[in-house]
Amino acid sequence: MGGKLAVFGGKPVRDSFLPYGSQWISKEDKKAVERVLSSPYLTTGPAVASFERKTAAYTGAAYAVSFSSGTAALHAACFTAGIGKGDEVITSPLTFAASANCILYCGGTPVFADVDPRTYLITPESIEAAVTERTKAVIPVDFTGQPADYEAIRKVADKYNLLIIEDAAHALGASYRAQKVGALSDMTMFSFHPVKPVTTGEGGIITTNDENWYKTLLQFRTHGITKHAADFIQVRAPWEYEMQFLGFNYRMTDLQAALGESQLDRLDTFTSMREAYADYYNNAFRTVKGVTIPYQELGRRSSWHLYILKLDEEMIDRRKEIFEALTAENIGVNVHYMPVYEQPYYQKNGFDQVSCPTAEKLYQQFLTLPLFPAMDQQDLDDVIEAVRKVLDYYRDGAGS
Ligand SMILES: *Cc1c(COP(=O)(O)O)cnc(C)c1O
């Protein structure tokens, strides 16, 4: 096996490039979107309401409110939680920028709490250590699709009177102690970006059990406007509406919602496929020297949004070469994520003294491999062959 690495001019393991993630659109998905195109509503109409009901039912939450993106949904959740100037919100550094940006949108201050070296998830202990008098909420991230420890996080939240806004962008379909993600926290956000568990192109949703928050979320996504006379501050003419606070146009379209609802029908199939592929990778990589396979806590079922191999410490110096070599083999590797506070914007705005040593170390070691339901057996075997080929070359100090 192996031969000369493609990066040195050898024949790549694959002829075509395999991305790290991708959507899977079926005939039914296309029909669902076409039906909306022939209907009176293009934007927020019956398909949005139907998609929201179906998502709420799937997760076991009482309410769901859709948005134009997961980021918009997080913004809405922070607004609804009452985050404002002077408030601190604790989140994970190992995440996409949006998990922290949503706090800044509301004038609050993100506080980064370090992650567990095995699960890569924010821990109840690191959250508690970061609590101050100004802490209002915590945004745990279900990184890679594995839910954080919500029972323990709830205890900390109750002790200090904090709201839990769960960033479950990776975790639709996952569960914690046999309970689906979506009703574990005060508000839960899912993203429908094309690489996420199901897609609407762009889109996001908040699930919650609280009726008042539900109403605020609805109003926030449409400029802070309500058309319900019962909610008006003043008596009004029948054509009038009220803008009661500063909201945004963050609405999802019916085109997107129809796609999302059709995709939801296949979510459980997608999740089982991701799980089976992750098992297949685990079996292949468990005995490979120089890497550690993802660790799963008992009682948690991951949605396997990402499959991350962790390079051993002595391989850290070679990661860039390994990354480039795998890319040359036509394997779409990726790295998730640089700690958010290391981004230039955060460095320039007061976060240059922040240090989360575990997250920083992990970021040096991570390598995300392709994992998505539309992969086939050949794709999986190509990834395994390429990883073995490239690691065999770089592991023993070869090429140095
Ligand atoms: C994708 C993602 C988001 C943002 O979702 P968008 O729909 O892309 O706006 C937020 N947090 C995490 C962890 C994500 O992966």
Tab-separated table of C-alpha atoms and ligand atoms in Angstrom:
chain	number	residue	atom	x	y	z
A	1	MET	CA	0.000	0.000	0.000
A	2	GLY	CA	0.969	3.603	-0.234
A	3	GLY	CA	3.675	4.476	-2.694
A	4	LYS	CA	4.954	7.979	-3.282
A	5	LEU	CA	2.865	10.725	-1.654
A	6	ALA	CA	0.816	12.803	-4.087
A	7	VAL	CA	2.286	15.937	-2.518
A	8	PHE	CA	5.672	14.766	-3.898
A	9	GLY	CA	4.263	13.954	-7.326
A	10	GLY	CA	2.932	10.444	-6.670
A	11	LYS	CA	-0.496	9.212	-7.729
A	12	PRO	CA	-3.233	10.503	-5.374
A	13	VAL	CA	-5.362	7.926	-3.541
A	14	ARG	CA	-8.426	9.440	-5.284
A	15	ASP	CA	-8.921	11.122	-8.633
A	16	SER	CA	-11.656	13.470	-7.402
A	17	PHE	CA	-11.645	15.704	-4.331
A	18	LEU	CA	-13.709	14.470	-1.354
A	19	PRO	CA	-14.993	17.395	0.785
A	20	TYR	CA	-15.119	17.120	4.607
A	21	GLY	CA	-18.884	17.665	4.633
A	22	SER	CA	-21.720	17.983	2.148
A	23	GLN	CA	-25.500	18.029	1.858
A	24	TRP	CA	-27.620	15.225	0.434
A	25	ILE	CA	-30.587	16.485	-1.609
A	26	SER	CA	-33.192	13.920	-2.712
A	27	LYS	CA	-35.951	13.978	-5.347
A	28	GLU	CA	-38.474	14.474	-2.539
A	29	ASP	CA	-36.519	17.515	-1.301
A	30	LYS	CA	-36.695	19.064	-4.770
A	31	LYS	CA	-40.423	18.336	-5.089
A	32	ALA	CA	-41.061	19.966	-1.714
A	33	VAL	CA	-39.308	23.167	-2.828
A	34	GLU	CA	-41.130	23.123	-6.180
A	35	ARG	CA	-44.494	22.897	-4.416
A	36	VAL	CA	-43.690	26.127	-2.562
A	37	LEU	CA	-42.662	27.833	-5.801
A	38	SER	CA	-46.181	27.166	-7.133
A	39	SER	CA	-47.886	28.318	-3.915
A	40	PRO	CA	-48.977	31.838	-2.899
A	41	TYR	CA	-46.229	32.108	-0.253
A	42	LEU	CA	-42.506	32.330	-0.930
A	43	THR	CA	-41.390	33.736	2.381
A	44	THR	CA	-42.582	33.066	5.930
A	45	GLY	CA	-45.880	31.219	5.450
A	46	PRO	CA	-47.393	27.785	6.126
A	47	ALA	CA	-44.200	25.842	5.289
A	48	VAL	CA	-42.266	27.732	7.989
A	49	ALA	CA	-44.966	27.036	10.585
A	50	SER	CA	-45.067	23.380	9.590
A	51	PHE	CA	-41.260	23.015	9.729
A	52	GLU	CA	-41.226	24.630	13.171
A	53	ARG	CA	-43.926	22.273	14.489
A	54	LYS	CA	-42.073	19.277	13.120
A	55	THR	CA	-38.723	20.344	14.593
A	56	ALA	CA	-40.298	21.018	17.983
A	57	ALA	CA	-42.003	17.607	17.920
A	58	TYR	CA	-38.769	15.870	16.891
A	59	THR	CA	-36.754	17.376	19.735
A	60	GLY	CA	-39.506	17.204	22.347
A	61	ALA	CA	-39.551	20.982	22.877
A	62	ALA	CA	-42.853	22.884	23.130
A	63	TYR	CA	-41.875	25.630	20.658
A	64	ALA	CA	-39.527	26.237	17.749
A	65	VAL	CA	-38.819	29.530	15.966
A	66	SER	CA	-36.875	29.482	12.694
A	67	PHE	CA	-34.386	32.119	11.523
A	68	SER	CA	-32.421	33.056	8.416
A	69	SER	CA	-29.279	31.439	9.901
A	70	GLY	CA	-28.015	29.711	13.014
A	71	THR	CA	-26.113	32.885	13.825
A	72	ALA	CA	-29.306	34.967	13.660
A	73	ALA	CA	-30.957	32.371	15.905
A	74	LEU	CA	-28.168	32.718	18.486
A	75	HIS	CA	-28.485	36.512	18.320
A	76	ALA	CA	-32.230	36.173	18.967
A	77	ALA	CA	-31.634	33.812	21.893
A	78	CYS	CA	-29.155	36.203	23.540
A	79	PHE	CA	-31.555	39.121	23.041
A	80	THR	CA	-34.428	37.077	24.463
A	81	ALA	CA	-32.299	36.045	27.439
A	82	GLY	CA	-31.898	39.759	28.161
A	83	ILE	CA	-28.144	39.872	27.566
A	84	GLY	CA	-26.945	43.470	27.510
A	85	LYS	CA	-24.085	45.784	28.331
A	86	GLY	CA	-22.094	44.676	31.372
A	87	ASP	CA	-23.388	41.106	31.255
A	88	GLU	CA	-20.988	38.200	30.981
A	89	VAL	CA	-21.829	35.003	29.119
A	90	ILE	CA	-19.628	31.918	29.398
A	91	THR	CA	-18.894	29.868	26.290
A	92	SER	CA	-16.395	27.444	24.812
A	93	PRO	CA	-13.316	28.654	22.930
A	94	LEU	CA	-13.396	25.556	20.678
A	95	THR	CA	-16.245	26.661	18.441
A	96	PHE	CA	-17.268	28.661	15.418
A	97	ALA	CA	-17.062	32.436	16.006
A	98	ALA	CA	-20.877	32.797	16.029
A	99	SER	CA	-21.171	31.173	19.512
A	100	ALA	CA	-19.342	34.178	20.976
A	101	ASN	CA	-20.243	36.859	18.426
A	102	CYS	CA	-23.916	36.600	19.424
A	103	ILE	CA	-22.947	37.824	22.913
A	104	LEU	CA	-21.112	40.820	21.422
A	105	TYR	CA	-24.123	41.658	19.200
A	106	CYS	CA	-26.084	42.272	22.411
A	107	GLY	CA	-23.361	44.319	24.081
A	108	GLY	CA	-22.383	41.509	26.447
A	109	THR	CA	-18.927	40.111	27.176
A	110	PRO	CA	-17.960	36.548	26.183
A	111	VAL	CA	-15.998	34.669	28.848
A	112	PHE	CA	-14.151	31.623	27.552
A	113	ALA	CA	-14.054	28.542	29.767
A	114	ASP	CA	-11.679	25.716	28.915
A	115	VAL	CA	-12.707	22.294	27.589
A	116	ASP	CA	-12.221	18.706	28.656
A	117	PRO	CA	-9.144	17.125	27.008
A	118	ARG	CA	-11.039	13.925	26.151
A	119	THR	CA	-14.490	15.103	25.028
A	120	TYR	CA	-13.360	18.596	23.855
A	121	LEU	CA	-16.514	19.948	25.553
A	122	ILE	CA	-16.881	22.785	28.047
A	123	THR	CA	-17.046	21.326	31.589
A	124	PRO	CA	-19.257	22.185	34.581
A	125	GLU	CA	-16.063	22.842	36.574
A	126	SER	CA	-14.605	25.320	34.084
A	127	ILE	CA	-17.999	27.046	33.855
A	128	GLU	CA	-18.232	27.374	37.631
A	129	ALA	CA	-14.672	28.723	37.838
A	130	ALA	CA	-15.579	31.438	35.299
A	131	VAL	CA	-18.753	32.643	37.065
A	132	THR	CA	-18.748	36.210	38.414
A	133	GLU	CA	-21.479	38.506	39.767
A	134	ARG	CA	-22.060	39.647	36.192
A	135	THR	CA	-22.572	36.215	34.633
A	136	LYS	CA	-26.058	35.934	33.100
A	137	ALA	CA	-25.897	32.867	30.908
A	138	VAL	CA	-23.787	30.046	29.553
A	139	ILE	CA	-23.599	28.901	25.919
A	140	PRO	CA	-22.273	25.312	25.902
A	141	VAL	CA	-21.383	23.991	22.451
A	142	ASP	CA	-22.158	20.387	21.502
A	143	PHE	CA	-18.884	20.242	19.626
A	144	THR	CA	-18.708	17.562	16.878
A	145	GLY	CA	-22.282	16.523	17.782
A	146	GLN	CA	-21.633	15.138	21.251
A	147	PRO	CA	-23.875	16.838	23.848
A	148	ALA	CA	-22.178	18.540	26.795
A	149	ASP	CA	-22.953	17.315	30.335
A	150	TYR	CA	-26.320	19.045	30.770
A	151	GLU	CA	-27.266	17.479	34.081
A	152	ALA	CA	-24.111	18.821	35.731
A	153	ILE	CA	-24.236	22.126	33.826
A	154	ARG	CA	-27.842	22.607	34.984
A	155	LYS	CA	-26.714	22.287	38.613
A	156	VAL	CA	-24.115	25.034	38.147
A	157	ALA	CA	-26.636	27.191	36.265
A	158	ASP	CA	-29.231	26.824	39.029
A	159	LYS	CA	-26.676	27.606	41.732
A	160	TYR	CA	-25.746	30.937	40.101
A	161	ASN	CA	-29.073	31.687	38.418
A	162	LEU	CA	-27.774	31.417	34.841
A	163	LEU	CA	-29.696	30.677	31.664
A	164	ILE	CA	-28.445	27.888	29.405
A	165	ILE	CA	-28.440	28.646	25.668
A	166	GLU	CA	-27.227	25.496	23.952
A	167	ASP	CA	-25.281	25.830	20.708
A	168	ALA	CA	-26.394	22.579	19.104
A	169	ALA	CA	-25.432	23.638	15.569
A	170	HIS	CA	-23.679	20.253	15.277
A	171	ALA	CA	-26.116	18.199	17.313
A	172	LEU	CA	-29.566	17.849	15.730
A	173	GLY	CA	-30.412	14.156	16.167
A	174	ALA	CA	-28.047	13.668	19.119
A	175	SER	CA	-29.228	12.647	22.568
A	176	TYR	CA	-28.213	12.919	26.202
A	177	ARG	CA	-29.323	10.076	28.515
A	178	ALA	CA	-31.885	8.936	25.934
A	179	GLN	CA	-33.343	12.448	25.681
A	180	LYS	CA	-33.089	14.230	22.335
A	181	VAL	CA	-31.077	17.443	22.191
A	182	GLY	CA	-33.512	20.363	21.931
A	183	ALA	CA	-35.335	20.352	25.274
A	184	LEU	CA	-32.349	19.954	27.630
A	185	SER	CA	-31.574	23.684	27.868
A	186	ASP	CA	-33.566	26.917	28.251
A	187	MET	CA	-33.076	27.619	24.557
A	188	THR	CA	-31.343	25.419	21.980
A	189	MET	CA	-29.995	26.528	18.607
A	190	PHE	CA	-29.696	24.307	15.527
A	191	SER	CA	-28.067	25.395	12.251
A	192	PHE	CA	-29.162	24.299	8.786
A	193	HIS	CA	-26.023	25.279	6.875
A	194	PRO	CA	-25.329	22.661	4.134
A	195	VAL	CA	-22.640	20.808	6.119
A	196	LYS	CA	-24.861	20.525	9.238
A	197	PRO	CA	-27.063	17.472	10.063
A	198	VAL	CA	-29.923	18.678	7.822
A	199	THR	CA	-29.968	21.736	5.574
A	200	THR	CA	-32.173	24.589	4.396
A	201	GLY	CA	-29.317	26.268	2.463
A	202	GLU	CA	-28.959	28.892	5.183
A	203	GLY	CA	-31.104	28.705	8.279
A	204	GLY	CA	-31.344	28.140	11.987
A	205	ILE	CA	-33.899	27.498	14.715
A	206	ILE	CA	-34.368	27.987	18.444
A	207	THR	CA	-36.313	25.411	20.441
A	208	THR	CA	-37.672	26.258	23.900
A	209	ASN	CA	-40.364	25.289	26.385
A	210	ASP	CA	-41.039	28.873	27.507
A	211	GLU	CA	-44.028	30.613	25.936
A	212	ASN	CA	-42.840	34.155	26.677
A	213	TRP	CA	-39.446	33.546	25.134
A	214	TYR	CA	-41.196	31.965	22.160
A	215	LYS	CA	-43.168	35.176	21.596
A	216	THR	CA	-40.081	37.386	21.926
A	217	LEU	CA	-38.141	35.183	19.487
A	218	LEU	CA	-40.951	35.479	16.911
A	219	GLN	CA	-41.061	39.234	17.279
A	220	PHE	CA	-37.271	39.655	17.188
A	221	ARG	CA	-37.014	37.999	13.780
A	222	THR	CA	-39.456	40.492	12.287
A	223	HIS	CA	-38.166	43.934	13.389
A	224	GLY	CA	-39.679	43.728	16.891
A	225	ILE	CA	-43.106	44.067	15.248
A	226	THR	CA	-46.286	42.398	16.463
A	227	LYS	CA	-49.582	42.248	14.603
A	228	HIS	CA	-51.508	40.717	17.511
A	229	ALA	CA	-53.953	43.286	18.844
A	230	ALA	CA	-53.968	41.556	22.228
A	231	ASP	CA	-50.261	42.389	22.619
A	232	PHE	CA	-50.561	46.065	21.576
A	233	ILE	CA	-49.467	48.767	23.984
A	234	GLN	CA	-52.130	51.146	22.586
A	235	VAL	CA	-55.568	50.697	21.045
A	236	ARG	CA	-55.074	50.668	17.268
A	237	ALA	CA	-56.825	50.775	13.932
A	238	PRO	CA	-57.259	47.411	12.190
A	239	TRP	CA	-54.447	48.078	9.655
A	240	GLU	CA	-51.863	49.015	12.270
A	241	TYR	CA	-49.081	46.980	13.810
A	242	GLU	CA	-46.685	47.832	16.620
A	243	MET	CA	-42.900	47.842	16.635
A	244	GLN	CA	-42.166	47.402	20.308
A	245	PHE	CA	-38.404	46.860	20.324
A	246	LEU	CA	-35.515	46.929	17.846
A	247	GLY	CA	-35.545	43.607	16.015
A	248	PHE	CA	-34.243	42.458	12.645
A	249	ASN	CA	-35.408	40.823	9.451
A	250	TYR	CA	-34.153	37.357	10.339
A	251	ARG	CA	-36.992	35.369	8.764
A	252	MET	CA	-36.643	32.013	7.039
A	253	THR	CA	-38.404	31.595	3.678
A	254	ASP	CA	-41.031	28.942	2.899
A	255	LEU	CA	-38.670	27.621	0.210
A	256	GLN	CA	-36.058	26.895	2.866
A	257	ALA	CA	-38.553	25.514	5.373
A	258	ALA	CA	-40.003	23.079	2.801
A	259	LEU	CA	-36.497	21.782	2.126
A	260	GLY	CA	-35.827	21.521	5.866
A	261	GLU	CA	-39.037	19.634	6.563
A	262	SER	CA	-38.330	17.173	3.785
A	263	GLN	CA	-34.772	16.718	5.073
A	264	LEU	CA	-36.033	16.068	8.623
A	265	ASP	CA	-37.751	12.919	7.303
A	266	ARG	CA	-34.281	11.501	6.655
A	267	LEU	CA	-32.510	12.852	9.764
A	268	ASP	CA	-32.586	9.547	11.656
A	269	THR	CA	-31.231	7.733	8.602
A	270	PHE	CA	-28.503	10.372	8.235
A	271	THR	CA	-27.555	10.050	11.907
A	272	SER	CA	-27.356	6.240	11.759
A	273	MET	CA	-25.183	6.462	8.653
A	274	ARG	CA	-22.838	8.970	10.275
A	275	GLU	CA	-22.650	6.724	13.327
A	276	ALA	CA	-21.820	3.671	11.219
A	277	TYR	CA	-19.125	5.588	9.312
A	278	ALA	CA	-17.610	6.856	12.565
A	279	ASP	CA	-17.500	3.261	13.856
A	280	TYR	CA	-15.800	2.183	10.665
A	281	TYR	CA	-13.176	4.929	11.051
A	282	ASN	CA	-12.732	4.095	14.741
A	283	ASN	CA	-12.041	0.460	13.931
A	284	ALA	CA	-9.541	1.473	11.276
A	285	PHE	CA	-7.724	4.134	13.305
A	286	ARG	CA	-7.861	2.665	16.830
A	287	THR	CA	-4.599	0.797	16.265
A	288	VAL	CA	-2.871	3.411	14.108
A	289	LYS	CA	0.115	4.880	15.932
A	290	GLY	CA	0.349	8.643	16.352
A	291	VAL	CA	-3.384	9.410	16.530
A	292	THR	CA	-6.254	9.193	19.027
A	293	ILE	CA	-9.832	8.469	17.941
A	294	PRO	CA	-12.778	10.542	19.273
A	295	TYR	CA	-13.895	9.745	22.816
A	296	GLN	CA	-17.604	9.342	23.555
A	297	GLU	CA	-19.076	9.612	27.050
A	298	LEU	CA	-21.442	6.877	28.166
A	299	GLY	CA	-25.082	7.868	27.886
A	300	ARG	CA	-24.556	10.298	25.036
A	301	ARG	CA	-25.391	9.623	21.434
A	302	SER	CA	-23.481	11.927	19.112
A	303	SER	CA	-24.906	13.131	15.816
A	304	TRP	CA	-21.337	12.820	14.447
A	305	HIS	CA	-21.264	16.148	12.653
A	306	LEU	CA	-17.451	16.002	12.700
A	307	TYR	CA	-14.971	13.148	12.918
A	308	ILE	CA	-11.748	14.493	14.433
A	309	LEU	CA	-8.496	12.583	14.716
A	310	LYS	CA	-6.201	13.927	17.428
A	311	LEU	CA	-2.508	13.786	16.540
A	312	ASP	CA	-0.134	12.762	19.316
A	313	GLU	CA	1.955	15.572	20.738
A	314	GLU	CA	5.104	14.489	18.933
A	315	MET	CA	3.182	14.811	15.625
A	316	ILE	CA	2.124	18.441	16.204
A	317	ASP	CA	5.075	19.843	14.270
A	318	ARG	CA	4.105	17.761	11.255
A	319	ARG	CA	0.404	18.658	11.157
A	320	LYS	CA	0.733	21.244	8.421
A	321	GLU	CA	2.594	18.779	6.217
A	322	ILE	CA	0.088	16.027	7.026
A	323	PHE	CA	-2.774	18.403	6.183
A	324	GLU	CA	-1.180	19.365	2.870
A	325	ALA	CA	-0.290	15.773	2.024
A	326	LEU	CA	-3.876	14.574	2.649
A	327	THR	CA	-5.260	17.444	0.572
A	328	ALA	CA	-2.913	16.410	-2.253
A	329	GLU	CA	-4.329	12.857	-1.970
A	330	ASN	CA	-7.727	14.541	-2.684
A	331	ILE	CA	-8.980	14.060	0.880
A	332	GLY	CA	-10.760	17.201	2.134
A	333	VAL	CA	-9.336	17.480	5.620
A	334	ASN	CA	-10.130	20.476	7.795
A	335	VAL	CA	-9.343	21.864	11.258
A	336	HIS	CA	-12.104	22.837	13.732
A	337	TYR	CA	-11.520	25.324	15.375
A	338	MET	CA	-8.911	27.927	16.228
A	339	PRO	CA	-9.890	29.134	19.739
A	340	VAL	CA	-12.265	32.042	19.055
A	341	TYR	CA	-10.317	34.518	21.217
A	342	GLU	CA	-7.228	33.994	19.014
A	343	GLN	CA	-9.039	35.601	16.059
A	344	PRO	CA	-7.591	39.064	15.246
A	345	TYR	CA	-10.871	40.827	16.069
A	346	TYR	CA	-10.934	39.332	19.557
A	347	GLN	CA	-7.197	39.927	20.046
A	348	LYS	CA	-7.722	43.626	19.210
A	349	ASN	CA	-10.737	43.949	21.479
A	350	GLY	CA	-9.527	42.932	24.891
A	351	PHE	CA	-9.196	39.156	24.631
A	352	ASP	CA	-5.421	39.027	24.116
A	353	GLN	CA	-4.831	37.934	27.718
A	354	VAL	CA	-7.326	35.050	27.575
A	355	SER	CA	-5.802	31.611	27.942
A	356	CYS	CA	-7.515	28.212	27.694
A	357	PRO	CA	-4.508	25.864	27.589
A	358	THR	CA	-6.419	22.682	26.802
A	359	ALA	CA	-8.293	24.230	23.871
A	360	GLU	CA	-5.073	25.782	22.550
A	361	LYS	CA	-3.255	22.470	22.728
A	362	LEU	CA	-6.108	20.551	21.110
A	363	TYR	CA	-6.258	23.045	18.260
A	364	GLN	CA	-2.636	22.118	17.451
A	365	GLN	CA	-3.549	18.427	17.358
A	366	PHE	CA	-6.884	18.326	15.500
A	367	LEU	CA	-7.514	17.014	12.024
A	368	THR	CA	-11.116	16.720	10.769
A	369	LEU	CA	-11.727	13.904	8.279
A	370	PRO	CA	-14.577	13.793	5.734
A	371	LEU	CA	-17.818	12.508	7.254
A	372	PHE	CA	-21.262	12.944	5.716
A	373	PRO	CA	-24.104	10.537	4.864
A	374	ALA	CA	-23.715	10.757	1.076
A	375	MET	CA	-20.224	9.193	1.292
A	376	ASP	CA	-19.976	5.633	0.002
A	377	GLN	CA	-17.823	2.676	1.001
A	378	GLN	CA	-15.123	3.608	-1.508
A	379	ASP	CA	-14.928	7.142	-0.085
A	380	LEU	CA	-14.458	5.780	3.450
A	381	ASP	CA	-11.788	3.332	2.313
A	382	ASP	CA	-10.005	6.100	0.382
A	383	VAL	CA	-9.850	8.258	3.512
A	384	ILE	CA	-8.467	5.378	5.559
A	385	GLU	CA	-5.898	4.473	2.916
A	386	ALA	CA	-4.758	8.082	2.536
A	387	VAL	CA	-4.478	8.669	6.302
A	388	ARG	CA	-2.408	5.486	6.728
A	389	LYS	CA	-0.211	6.354	3.739
A	390	VAL	CA	0.455	9.893	4.920
A	391	LEU	CA	0.919	9.034	8.617
A	392	ASP	CA	3.270	6.176	7.757
A	393	TYR	CA	5.437	8.683	5.956
A	394	TYR	CA	5.474	11.438	8.579
A	395	ARG	CA	5.227	9.439	11.810
A	396	ASP	CA	8.716	8.105	12.123
A	397	GLY	CA	10.353	11.400	11.393
A	398	ALA	CA	10.570	10.418	7.717
A	399	GLY	CA	10.875	13.328	5.376
A	400	SER	CA	12.604	15.404	8.042
B	1	LIG	C1	-22.526	26.524	11.964
B	1	LIG	C2	-22.367	26.978	13.355
B	1	LIG	C3	-22.977	28.140	13.858
B	1	LIG	C4	-23.671	29.151	13.004
B	1	LIG	O1	-24.632	28.656	12.187
B	1	LIG	P1	-24.948	29.367	10.759
B	1	LIG	O2	-26.219	28.700	10.357
B	1	LIG	O3	-23.800	29.046	9.849
B	1	LIG	O4	-25.109	30.816	11.002
B	1	LIG	C5	-22.858	28.407	15.212
B	1	LIG	N1	-22.168	27.597	16.023
B	1	LIG	C6	-21.542	26.493	15.576
B	1	LIG	C7	-20.791	25.634	16.543
B	1	LIG	C8	-21.594	26.161	14.222
B	1	LIG	O5	-20.942	25.085	13.774
